[in-house]
Amino acid sequence: MKTIIFASHNQKKLVELSKLMPANVNLILPKAINFPAEGNISYYANGKAKVMALENIALPILADDSGIEFRALPQSFGVRTRRDLAQIPPAQWNDYLLKRLAGETNRQVSLRSVLVLRLPNALWLSAEGCVTGQLVNLARGHYSGGFDQLLELPQLGKTLAELPAKKRRHYSHRGRAMLNLMQQLGQLNW
């Protein structure tokens, strides 16, 4: 069994990413640590900063930075998603976004994730995953939460949250990023 430290305090992301990992990989959260504030430069820069906060650990360290991007609001959200929503309780994010985009004709929305992995030999890997679809008028689905309930895949007529985990992993931004990362690790015979 291989162990990877997940540079986060987010238990829900840990569960989601653990399900995307191969069965022989154990993803664990670090003990209490203060991660640096996220910046506005890039998802990669935010992920790398999280990994660097754990630089004294001699195990592989993985970080995720992700966000929601709206074609109609190109100057908002994206790499700043969490900061743009900071004044709103997370349980109300979807309602807030739906109200903010009510009446908007351009309904294109994307979810983007960048995974950053530092291996003990100081090799850095990164992988990006993105899924684009249409913003729904009402959050739908119970298989997952958050922004998955807002993005409908036109080819399926379902939101990501309406897809069971095994099917969702092929479409989701984190699923696509993890597949890319695992392919890179496979080439290294890790």
Coordinates of N, CA, C and O in Angstrom, one line a residue:
M1 N 0.8 -1.2 0.0 CA 0.0 0.0 0.0 C 0.9 1.2 0.0 O 1.8 1.4 0.8
K2 N 0.6 2.2 -0.9 CA 1.3 3.4 -1.0 C 0.5 4.5 -0.3 O -0.7 4.5 -0.4
T3 N 1.2 5.4 0.3 CA 0.5 6.5 1.1 C 0.8 7.9 0.4 O 2.0 8.1 0.1
I4 N -0.2 8.7 0.2 CA 0.0 10.0 -0.3 C -0.7 11.0 0.7 O -1.8 10.7 1.1
I5 N 0.0 12.0 1.1 CA -0.6 13.0 1.9 C -1.4 14.0 1.1 O -0.9 14.5 0.0
F6 N -2.6 14.3 1.5 CA -3.4 15.2 0.7 C -3.4 16.6 1.4 O -3.8 16.7 2.6
A7 N -2.8 17.6 0.8 CA -2.6 18.9 1.4 C -3.9 19.7 1.4 O -4.1 20.5 0.6
S8 N -4.7 19.4 2.4 CA -6.0 20.0 2.5 C -6.6 19.7 3.9 O -6.1 18.8 4.6
H9 N -7.6 20.4 4.3 CA -8.4 20.1 5.4 C -9.8 19.7 5.0 O -10.7 19.5 5.9
N10 N -10.0 19.5 3.7 CA -11.4 19.3 3.2 C -11.7 17.8 3.1 O -11.2 17.1 2.2
Q11 N -12.4 17.3 4.1 CA -12.8 15.9 4.2 C -13.6 15.4 2.9 O -13.4 14.3 2.5
K12 N -14.4 16.3 2.4 CA -15.2 15.8 1.2 C -14.3 15.6 0.0 O -14.5 14.7 -0.8
K13 N -13.4 16.5 -0.2 CA -12.4 16.4 -1.3 C -11.6 15.1 -1.1 O -11.3 14.4 -2.1
L14 N -11.2 14.8 0.1 CA -10.4 13.6 0.4 C -11.2 12.4 0.0 O -10.7 11.5 -0.6
V15 N -12.5 12.3 0.4 CA -13.3 11.2 0.0 C -13.4 11.1 -1.5 O -13.3 10.0 -2.1
E16 N -13.7 12.2 -2.1 CA -13.8 12.2 -3.6 C -12.6 11.7 -4.3 O -12.6 10.8 -5.2
L17 N -11.4 12.3 -3.9 CA -10.2 11.9 -4.6 C -9.8 10.5 -4.2 O -9.2 9.8 -5.0
S18 N -10.0 10.0 -3.0 CA -9.7 8.7 -2.6 C -10.4 7.6 -3.5 O -9.9 6.6 -3.9
K19 N -11.6 7.9 -3.9 CA -12.4 7.0 -4.8 C -11.8 7.0 -6.2 O -12.1 6.1 -6.9
L20 N -11.1 8.1 -6.5 CA -10.5 8.2 -7.9 C -9.1 7.5 -7.9 O -8.6 7.3 -9.0
M21 N -8.5 7.3 -6.8 CA -7.2 6.7 -6.7 C -7.2 5.2 -6.9 O -8.3 4.5 -6.7
P22 N -6.1 4.6 -7.4 CA -6.0 3.1 -7.4 C -6.2 2.5 -6.1 O -5.9 3.2 -5.0
A23 N -6.7 1.3 -6.0 CA -6.9 0.6 -4.7 C -5.7 0.5 -3.8 O -5.8 0.4 -2.6
N24 N -4.5 0.5 -4.4 CA -3.3 0.3 -3.6 C -2.7 1.7 -3.1 O -1.6 1.7 -2.6
V25 N -3.5 2.7 -3.2 CA -3.0 4.0 -2.7 C -4.0 4.5 -1.6 O -5.2 4.5 -1.7
N26 N -3.3 4.9 -0.5 CA -4.1 5.4 0.7 C -3.8 6.9 0.7 O -2.7 7.4 0.9
L27 N -4.9 7.7 0.6 CA -4.8 9.2 0.6 C -5.2 9.6 2.0 O -6.3 9.3 2.5
I28 N -4.3 10.4 2.7 CA -4.6 10.8 4.1 C -4.4 12.3 4.2 O -3.6 12.9 3.5
L29 N -5.1 12.9 5.2 CA -5.0 14.3 5.5 C -3.8 14.5 6.5 O -3.6 13.6 7.3
P30 N -3.1 15.6 6.4 CA -2.1 15.9 7.4 C -2.7 16.2 8.7 O -3.8 16.6 8.8
K31 N -1.8 16.2 9.7 CA -2.3 16.7 11.0 C -2.5 18.2 10.9 O -2.1 18.8 9.9
A32 N -3.0 18.9 11.9 CA -3.3 20.3 11.8 C -2.1 21.1 11.3 O -1.0 21.0 11.7
I33 N -2.4 21.9 10.2 CA -1.4 22.7 9.6 C -2.1 23.9 9.0 O -3.2 23.8 8.6
N34 N -1.4 25.0 9.0 CA -2.0 26.2 8.4 C -1.5 26.3 7.0 O -0.3 26.4 6.8
F35 N -2.4 26.3 6.0 CA -2.0 26.4 4.6 C -2.0 27.9 4.3 O -2.7 28.7 4.8
P36 N -1.2 28.3 3.3 CA -1.1 29.7 2.9 C -2.4 30.1 2.2 O -3.1 29.2 1.7
A37 N -2.7 31.4 2.3 CA -3.9 31.9 1.6 C -3.7 31.7 0.1 O -2.6 31.8 -0.4
E38 N -4.8 31.3 -0.6 CA -4.7 31.1 -2.0 C -4.6 32.4 -2.7 O -5.1 33.4 -2.3
G39 N -3.9 32.4 -3.8 CA -3.7 33.6 -4.6 C -4.6 33.6 -5.8 O -5.5 32.8 -6.0
N40 N -4.4 34.6 -6.7 CA -5.2 34.8 -7.9 C -4.4 34.5 -9.2 O -4.9 34.8 -10.3
I41 N -3.2 34.0 -9.1 CA -2.4 33.8 -10.3 C -2.8 32.6 -11.1 O -3.1 32.7 -12.3
S42 N -2.9 31.4 -10.4 CA -3.3 30.2 -11.2 C -3.7 29.1 -10.2 O -3.3 29.1 -9.0
Y43 N -4.4 28.1 -10.7 CA -4.7 26.9 -9.9 C -3.4 26.2 -9.5 O -3.3 25.7 -8.4
Y44 N -2.5 26.1 -10.5 CA -1.2 25.4 -10.2 C -0.5 26.1 -9.1 O 0.0 25.4 -8.2
A45 N -0.4 27.4 -9.1 CA 0.4 28.1 -8.1 C -0.3 27.9 -6.7 O 0.4 27.7 -5.7
N46 N -1.6 27.9 -6.6 CA -2.3 27.6 -5.3 C -2.0 26.2 -4.9 O -1.7 25.9 -3.7
G47 N -2.1 25.2 -5.8 CA -1.8 23.8 -5.4 C -0.3 23.6 -4.9 O -0.1 23.0 -3.9
K48 N 0.6 24.2 -5.7 CA 2.0 24.1 -5.3 C 2.3 24.7 -3.9 O 3.0 24.2 -3.1
A49 N 1.6 25.9 -3.6 CA 1.8 26.5 -2.3 C 1.3 25.6 -1.2 O 1.9 25.5 -0.1
K50 N 0.2 24.9 -1.4 CA -0.3 23.9 -0.4 C 0.7 22.8 -0.2 O 1.0 22.4 0.9
V51 N 1.3 22.3 -1.3 CA 2.3 21.2 -1.1 C 3.5 21.7 -0.4 O 4.0 21.0 0.5
M52 N 3.9 22.9 -0.7 CA 5.1 23.5 -0.1 C 4.9 23.7 1.4 O 5.9 23.6 2.2
A53 N 3.7 23.9 1.9 CA 3.4 24.0 3.3 C 3.8 22.7 4.1 O 3.9 22.8 5.3
L54 N 3.9 21.6 3.3 CA 4.2 20.3 4.0 C 5.6 19.8 3.5 O 5.8 18.6 3.5
E55 N 6.5 20.7 3.2 CA 7.7 20.3 2.5 C 8.6 19.4 3.4 O 9.5 18.7 2.8
N56 N 8.4 19.3 4.7 CA 9.3 18.5 5.5 C 8.8 17.0 5.6 O 9.4 16.2 6.3
I57 N 7.7 16.7 4.9 CA 7.2 15.3 4.9 C 7.8 14.6 3.8 O 7.9 15.0 2.7
A58 N 8.3 13.4 4.1 CA 9.1 12.6 3.1 C 8.2 11.6 2.4 O 8.7 10.6 1.9
L59 N 6.9 11.9 2.2 CA 6.0 11.1 1.5 C 5.5 11.9 0.3 O 5.6 13.2 0.3
P60 N 4.9 11.3 -0.7 CA 4.3 12.1 -1.8 C 3.2 13.0 -1.2 O 2.5 12.6 -0.3
I61 N 3.1 14.2 -1.8 CA 2.1 15.1 -1.3 C 1.3 15.6 -2.5 O 1.9 16.0 -3.5
L62 N 0.0 15.5 -2.4 CA -0.9 15.9 -3.4 C -1.8 17.1 -3.0 O -2.2 17.2 -1.8
A63 N -2.0 18.1 -3.9 CA -2.9 19.2 -3.6 C -3.8 19.3 -4.8 O -3.5 19.0 -5.9
D64 N -5.0 19.9 -4.5 CA -6.0 20.2 -5.5 C -6.4 21.6 -5.4 O -6.6 22.1 -4.3
D65 N -6.5 22.3 -6.5 CA -7.1 23.6 -6.5 C -8.1 23.6 -7.6 O -7.8 23.1 -8.7
S66 N -9.3 24.1 -7.3 CA -10.4 24.0 -8.3 C -11.3 25.2 -8.2 O -11.3 25.9 -7.3
G67 N -12.1 25.3 -9.3 CA -13.0 26.4 -9.3 C -14.1 26.2 -10.3 O -14.0 25.3 -11.2
I68 N -15.1 27.2 -10.3 CA -16.1 27.2 -11.3 C -15.9 28.4 -12.1 O -15.6 29.5 -11.7
E69 N -16.2 28.2 -13.4 CA -15.9 29.3 -14.4 C -17.2 29.5 -15.2 O -17.7 28.5 -15.8
F70 N -17.6 30.7 -15.3 CA -18.8 31.1 -16.1 C -18.4 31.9 -17.3 O -17.7 32.9 -17.2
R71 N -18.9 31.5 -18.5 CA -18.6 32.3 -19.7 C -19.2 33.7 -19.6 O -18.6 34.6 -20.0
A72 N -20.3 33.8 -18.9 CA -21.0 35.1 -18.8 C -20.3 36.0 -17.8 O -20.5 37.2 -17.8
L73 N -19.4 35.5 -16.9 CA -18.7 36.2 -15.9 C -17.2 36.0 -16.0 O -16.6 35.4 -15.0
P74 N -16.6 36.4 -17.0 CA -15.2 36.0 -17.2 C -14.2 36.6 -16.2 O -13.1 36.1 -16.0
Q75 N -14.6 37.7 -15.5 CA -13.7 38.3 -14.5 C -14.0 37.9 -13.1 O -13.3 38.3 -12.2
S76 N -14.9 36.9 -12.9 CA -15.3 36.5 -11.6 C -15.0 35.0 -11.5 O -15.0 34.3 -12.5
F77 N -14.9 34.5 -10.3 CA -14.8 33.1 -9.9 C -13.5 32.5 -10.5 O -12.4 33.1 -10.4
G78 N -13.5 31.3 -11.1 CA -12.3 30.7 -11.6 C -11.4 30.4 -10.5 O -11.8 29.9 -9.4
V79 N -10.1 30.8 -10.6 CA -9.1 30.6 -9.6 C -9.5 31.3 -8.3 O -9.0 31.0 -7.2
R80 N -10.3 32.3 -8.3 CA -10.8 33.1 -7.2 C -12.1 32.6 -6.6 O -12.7 33.3 -5.8
T81 N -12.6 31.4 -7.0 CA -13.9 31.0 -6.6 C -14.2 31.1 -5.1 O -15.1 31.7 -4.7
R82 N -13.3 30.5 -4.3 CA -13.5 30.4 -2.9 C -13.5 31.9 -2.3 O -14.3 32.2 -1.4
R83 N -12.6 32.7 -2.8 CA -12.5 34.1 -2.3 C -13.7 34.9 -2.7 O -14.3 35.7 -2.0
D84 N -14.2 34.7 -4.0 CA -15.4 35.4 -4.4 C -16.6 35.0 -3.7 O -17.6 35.8 -3.6
L85 N -16.6 33.8 -3.1 CA -17.8 33.4 -2.4 C -17.6 33.4 -0.8 O -18.4 32.9 -0.1
A86 N -16.5 34.0 -0.4 CA -16.1 34.0 1.0 C -17.2 34.5 2.0 O -17.3 34.0 3.1
Q87 N -18.0 35.5 1.6 CA -19.0 36.1 2.5 C -20.3 35.3 2.5 O -21.2 35.6 3.2
I88 N -20.3 34.2 1.8 CA -21.6 33.4 1.7 C -21.3 32.0 2.3 O -20.3 31.4 2.0
P89 N -22.2 31.5 3.2 CA -22.0 30.2 3.7 C -22.0 29.1 2.6 O -22.8 29.2 1.6
P90 N -21.0 28.1 2.6 CA -20.9 27.2 1.5 C -22.3 26.5 1.2 O -22.5 26.2 0.0
A91 N -23.1 26.2 2.1 CA -24.4 25.6 1.8 C -25.3 26.5 1.0 O -26.3 26.0 0.4
Q92 N -25.0 27.8 0.8 CA -25.8 28.7 0.0 C -25.1 29.1 -1.3 O -25.7 29.9 -2.1
W93 N -24.0 28.5 -1.6 CA -23.2 28.9 -2.8 C -24.1 28.7 -4.1 O -24.1 29.5 -4.9
N94 N -24.6 27.5 -4.2 CA -25.4 27.2 -5.4 C -26.5 28.1 -5.6 O -26.8 28.6 -6.7
D95 N -27.3 28.4 -4.5 CA -28.4 29.3 -4.6 C -28.0 30.7 -5.0 O -28.6 31.4 -5.9
Y96 N -26.9 31.1 -4.4 CA -26.3 32.5 -4.8 C -25.9 32.5 -6.3 O -26.3 33.5 -6.9
L97 N -25.2 31.5 -6.7 CA -24.8 31.5 -8.1 C -26.0 31.5 -9.1 O -26.0 32.2 -10.1
L98 N -27.0 30.7 -8.8 CA -28.2 30.6 -9.6 C -28.9 32.0 -9.7 O -29.4 32.4 -10.7
K99 N -29.0 32.6 -8.5 CA -29.6 34.0 -8.5 C -28.8 35.0 -9.3 O -29.3 35.8 -10.0
R100 N -27.5 34.9 -9.1 CA -26.6 35.9 -9.8 C -26.7 35.7 -11.3 O -26.5 36.7 -12.1
L101 N -26.9 34.5 -11.8 CA -26.9 34.3 -13.2 C -28.3 34.1 -13.8 O -28.5 33.7 -14.9
A102 N -29.3 34.4 -13.0 CA -30.7 34.3 -13.4 C -30.9 35.3 -14.6 O -30.5 36.4 -14.5
G103 N -31.6 34.8 -15.6 CA -31.8 35.7 -16.8 C -30.6 35.8 -17.8 O -30.8 36.3 -18.8
E104 N -29.5 35.2 -17.4 CA -28.3 35.3 -18.3 C -28.5 34.3 -19.4 O -28.9 33.1 -19.2
T105 N -28.3 34.7 -20.6 CA -28.6 33.8 -21.8 C -27.4 32.9 -22.1 O -27.6 31.8 -22.6
N106 N -26.2 33.3 -21.7 CA -25.0 32.5 -21.9 C -24.9 31.6 -20.7 O -24.4 32.0 -19.6
R107 N -25.3 30.3 -20.8 CA -25.3 29.4 -19.7 C -24.1 28.5 -19.6 O -24.1 27.5 -18.8
Q108 N -23.1 28.7 -20.4 CA -21.9 27.8 -20.4 C -21.2 28.0 -19.0 O -20.9 29.1 -18.6
V109 N -20.9 26.8 -18.4 CA -20.2 26.8 -17.2 C -19.2 25.7 -17.2 O -19.4 24.6 -17.9
S110 N -18.0 25.9 -16.6 CA -17.0 24.8 -16.5 C -16.5 24.7 -15.1 O -16.5 25.6 -14.3
L111 N -16.2 23.4 -14.8 CA -15.5 23.1 -13.5 C -14.1 22.7 -13.9 O -13.9 21.9 -14.8
R112 N -13.1 23.3 -13.2 CA -11.7 23.0 -13.5 C -11.0 22.6 -12.2 O -11.2 23.2 -11.1
S113 N -10.1 21.6 -12.3 CA -9.3 21.1 -11.2 C -7.9 21.0 -11.7 O -7.6 20.5 -12.8
V114 N -6.9 21.4 -10.9 CA -5.5 21.2 -11.1 C -5.0 20.4 -9.9 O -5.1 20.9 -8.8
L115 N -4.4 19.3 -10.2 CA -3.8 18.5 -9.1 C -2.3 18.7 -9.2 O -1.7 18.7 -10.3
V116 N -1.6 18.9 -8.1 CA -0.2 19.1 -8.0 C 0.4 18.0 -7.1 O -0.1 17.9 -6.0
L117 N 1.3 17.2 -7.6 CA 1.9 16.2 -6.8 C 3.4 16.3 -6.7 O 4.1 16.5 -7.7
R118 N 4.0 16.3 -5.5 CA 5.4 16.3 -5.3 C 5.8 14.9 -4.8 O 5.3 14.5 -3.8
L119 N 6.7 14.2 -5.5 CA 7.2 12.9 -5.1 C 8.4 13.1 -4.2 O 9.1 14.2 -4.3
P120 N 8.7 12.1 -3.4 CA 9.9 12.3 -2.4 C 11.2 12.6 -3.1 O 12.1 13.2 -2.5
N121 N 11.3 12.2 -4.4 CA 12.6 12.5 -5.1 C 12.6 13.9 -5.7 O 13.4 14.2 -6.6
A122 N 11.7 14.8 -5.2 CA 11.6 16.2 -5.6 C 11.0 16.3 -7.0 O 11.1 17.4 -7.6
L123 N 10.5 15.3 -7.6 CA 9.9 15.4 -8.9 C 8.4 16.0 -8.7 O 7.7 15.5 -7.9
W124 N 8.1 17.0 -9.5 CA 6.8 17.6 -9.5 C 6.0 17.2 -10.7 O 6.5 17.2 -11.8
L125 N 4.7 16.8 -10.5 CA 3.8 16.5 -11.5 C 2.6 17.3 -11.3 O 2.2 17.7 -10.2
S126 N 1.9 17.6 -12.4 CA 0.6 18.3 -12.3 C -0.3 17.8 -13.4 O 0.2 17.3 -14.5
A127 N -1.6 17.9 -13.2 CA -2.6 17.4 -14.1 C -3.8 18.3 -14.0 O -4.2 18.6 -12.9
E128 N -4.4 18.6 -15.1 CA -5.6 19.4 -15.1 C -6.8 18.7 -15.7 O -6.6 17.9 -16.6
G129 N -7.9 18.9 -15.1 CA -9.1 18.3 -15.7 C -10.2 19.4 -15.7 O -10.3 20.3 -14.9
C130 N -11.0 19.4 -16.8 CA -12.0 20.4 -17.0 C -13.3 19.7 -17.6 O -13.1 18.8 -18.4
V131 N -14.4 20.1 -17.1 CA -15.7 19.7 -17.7 C -16.5 20.9 -18.0 O -16.6 21.8 -17.2
T132 N -17.1 21.0 -19.2 CA -17.9 22.1 -19.6 C -19.3 21.6 -19.9 O -19.5 20.6 -20.5
G133 N -20.3 22.4 -19.4 CA -21.7 22.1 -19.7 C -22.5 23.3 -19.6 O -22.0 24.4 -19.8
Q134 N -23.8 23.1 -19.3 CA -24.7 24.2 -19.2 C -25.2 24.4 -17.8 O -25.4 23.4 -17.1
L135 N -25.3 25.6 -17.4 CA -25.8 25.9 -16.0 C -27.3 25.6 -16.0 O -28.1 26.1 -16.8
V136 N -27.7 24.9 -15.0 CA -29.2 24.6 -14.9 C -29.9 25.7 -14.2 O -29.2 26.7 -13.7
N137 N -31.2 25.7 -14.1 CA -32.0 26.7 -13.5 C -32.2 26.4 -12.0 O -32.6 27.3 -11.2
L138 N -32.1 25.1 -11.7 CA -32.3 24.6 -10.3 C -31.3 23.5 -10.0 O -31.2 22.6 -10.8
A139 N -30.6 23.6 -8.9 CA -29.7 22.5 -8.5 C -30.3 21.2 -8.5 O -31.5 21.0 -8.0
R140 N -29.6 20.2 -9.1 CA -30.2 18.8 -9.3 C -29.2 17.8 -8.9 O -28.0 17.9 -9.3
G141 N -29.6 16.7 -8.3 CA -28.8 15.5 -8.1 C -28.5 15.3 -6.6 O -28.4 16.3 -5.9
H142 N -28.3 14.0 -6.3 CA -27.9 13.7 -4.9 C -26.7 12.8 -4.8 O -26.3 12.5 -3.7
Y143 N -26.1 12.4 -5.9 CA -24.9 11.5 -5.8 C -23.7 12.3 -5.4 O -22.7 11.7 -4.9
S144 N -23.7 13.6 -5.6 CA -22.6 14.4 -5.1 C -23.2 15.8 -4.8 O -24.4 16.0 -5.2
G145 N -22.4 16.7 -4.3 CA -23.0 18.0 -3.9 C -22.2 19.1 -4.6 O -21.5 18.9 -5.6
G146 N -22.3 20.3 -4.0 CA -21.6 21.4 -4.5 C -22.0 21.8 -5.9 O -23.1 21.6 -6.4
F147 N -20.9 22.2 -6.7 CA -21.2 22.7 -8.0 C -21.6 21.6 -9.0 O -22.1 21.9 -10.1
D148 N -21.3 20.4 -8.6 CA -21.8 19.2 -9.5 C -23.3 19.3 -9.7 O -23.8 18.8 -10.7
Q149 N -24.0 19.9 -8.8 CA -25.5 20.0 -9.0 C -25.9 21.1 -9.9 O -27.1 21.2 -10.3
L150 N -24.9 21.9 -10.4 CA -25.3 23.0 -11.3 C -24.9 22.8 -12.7 O -25.4 23.4 -13.6
L151 N -24.0 21.9 -13.0 CA -23.5 21.7 -14.3 C -24.1 20.5 -15.0 O -24.0 19.3 -14.6
E152 N -24.9 20.8 -16.1 CA -25.6 19.7 -16.8 C -24.7 19.4 -18.0 O -24.3 20.3 -18.8
L153 N -24.5 18.1 -18.2 CA -23.8 17.6 -19.4 C -24.8 17.5 -20.5 O -25.7 16.6 -20.5
P154 N -24.8 18.3 -21.6 CA -25.8 18.3 -22.6 C -25.9 16.9 -23.3 O -27.1 16.5 -23.6
Q155 N -24.8 16.2 -23.5 CA -24.9 14.9 -24.1 C -25.7 13.8 -23.3 O -26.2 12.9 -23.8
L156 N -25.8 14.1 -22.0 CA -26.5 13.1 -21.1 C -27.9 13.7 -20.6 O -28.7 13.0 -20.1
G157 N -28.0 15.0 -20.6 CA -29.2 15.7 -20.1 C -29.2 15.5 -18.5 O -30.3 15.6 -18.0
K158 N -28.1 15.3 -17.9 CA -28.0 15.2 -16.4 C -26.9 16.0 -15.9 O -25.9 16.3 -16.6
T159 N -27.1 16.4 -14.6 CA -26.0 17.1 -13.9 C -25.0 16.1 -13.5 O -25.3 14.9 -13.4
L160 N -23.8 16.6 -13.2 CA -22.8 15.6 -12.6 C -23.3 15.0 -11.3 O -23.0 13.8 -11.1
A161 N -24.1 15.7 -10.5 CA -24.6 15.1 -9.3 C -25.7 14.1 -9.5 O -26.1 13.4 -8.6
E162 N -26.2 14.0 -10.7 CA -27.2 13.0 -11.0 C -26.5 11.7 -11.5 O -27.3 10.7 -11.9
L163 N -25.2 11.7 -11.6 CA -24.5 10.5 -12.0 C -23.9 9.7 -10.9 O -23.2 10.4 -10.0
P164 N -24.0 8.4 -10.8 CA -23.4 7.7 -9.7 C -21.8 7.8 -9.9 O -21.3 8.1 -11.0
A165 N -21.1 7.7 -8.8 CA -19.7 7.9 -8.7 C -18.9 7.2 -9.8 O -18.0 7.8 -10.5
K166 N -19.2 6.0 -10.1 CA -18.4 5.3 -11.2 C -18.6 5.9 -12.5 O -17.7 5.9 -13.3
K167 N -19.8 6.4 -12.8 CA -20.0 7.1 -14.1 C -19.5 8.5 -14.1 O -18.9 9.0 -15.1
R168 N -19.7 9.2 -13.0 CA -19.3 10.6 -12.8 C -17.8 10.8 -13.0 O -17.3 11.7 -13.6
R169 N -17.0 9.8 -12.5 CA -15.5 9.9 -12.6 C -15.0 10.1 -14.0 O -14.0 10.7 -14.2
H170 N -15.7 9.7 -15.0 CA -15.3 9.8 -16.4 C -15.6 11.2 -16.9 O -15.0 11.6 -17.9
Y171 N -16.5 11.9 -16.3 CA -16.9 13.3 -16.8 C -16.3 14.4 -15.9 O -16.1 15.5 -16.4
S172 N -16.1 14.1 -14.6 CA -15.8 15.2 -13.7 C -14.5 15.8 -13.9 O -13.5 15.2 -14.4
H173 N -14.3 17.0 -13.5 CA -13.0 17.7 -13.6 C -11.9 17.0 -12.7 O -10.8 16.8 -13.2
R174 N -12.3 16.6 -11.5 CA -11.3 15.9 -10.7 C -11.0 14.5 -11.2 O -9.9 14.0 -11.2
G175 N -12.0 13.9 -11.8 CA -11.8 12.5 -12.4 C -10.9 12.6 -13.5 O -10.0 11.8 -13.7
R176 N -11.1 13.6 -14.4 CA -10.2 13.7 -15.5 C -8.8 14.1 -15.1 O -7.8 13.6 -15.7
A177 N -8.6 15.0 -14.1 CA -7.3 15.4 -13.6 C -6.6 14.2 -13.0 O -5.4 13.9 -13.3
M178 N -7.3 13.4 -12.3 CA -6.7 12.2 -11.6 C -6.3 11.2 -12.7 O -5.2 10.6 -12.5
L179 N -7.1 10.9 -13.7 CA -6.7 10.0 -14.7 C -5.4 10.4 -15.4 O -4.5 9.6 -15.6
N180 N -5.3 11.7 -15.7 CA -4.1 12.3 -16.3 C -2.9 12.1 -15.3 O -1.9 11.6 -15.8
L181 N -3.1 12.4 -14.1 CA -2.0 12.2 -13.1 C -1.6 10.7 -13.0 O -0.4 10.4 -12.9
M182 N -2.5 9.8 -12.9 CA -2.2 8.4 -12.8 C -1.5 7.9 -14.1 O -0.6 7.1 -14.0
Q183 N -1.8 8.4 -15.2 CA -1.1 8.1 -16.4 C 0.3 8.5 -16.4 O 1.3 7.8 -16.7
Q184 N 0.6 9.7 -15.8 CA 1.9 10.2 -15.7 C 2.7 9.4 -14.7 O 3.9 9.0 -14.9
L185 N 2.1 9.0 -13.6 CA 2.7 8.1 -12.6 C 3.0 6.8 -13.2 O 4.0 6.2 -12.9
G186 N 2.1 6.3 -14.0 CA 2.3 5.0 -14.7 C 3.6 5.0 -15.6 O 4.3 4.0 -15.6
Q187 N 3.8 6.1 -16.2 CA 5.0 6.2 -17.1 C 6.3 6.2 -16.2 O 7.3 5.9 -16.7
L188 N 6.1 6.6 -15.0 CA 7.3 6.6 -14.1 C 7.5 5.3 -13.3 O 8.4 5.1 -12.5
N189 N 6.6 4.3 -13.6 CA 6.5 3.0 -12.9 C 6.5 3.2 -11.4 O 7.1 2.5 -10.6
W190 N 5.7 4.2 -11.0 CA 5.5 4.5 -9.6 C 4.6 3.5 -8.9 O 3.6 3.1 -9.4

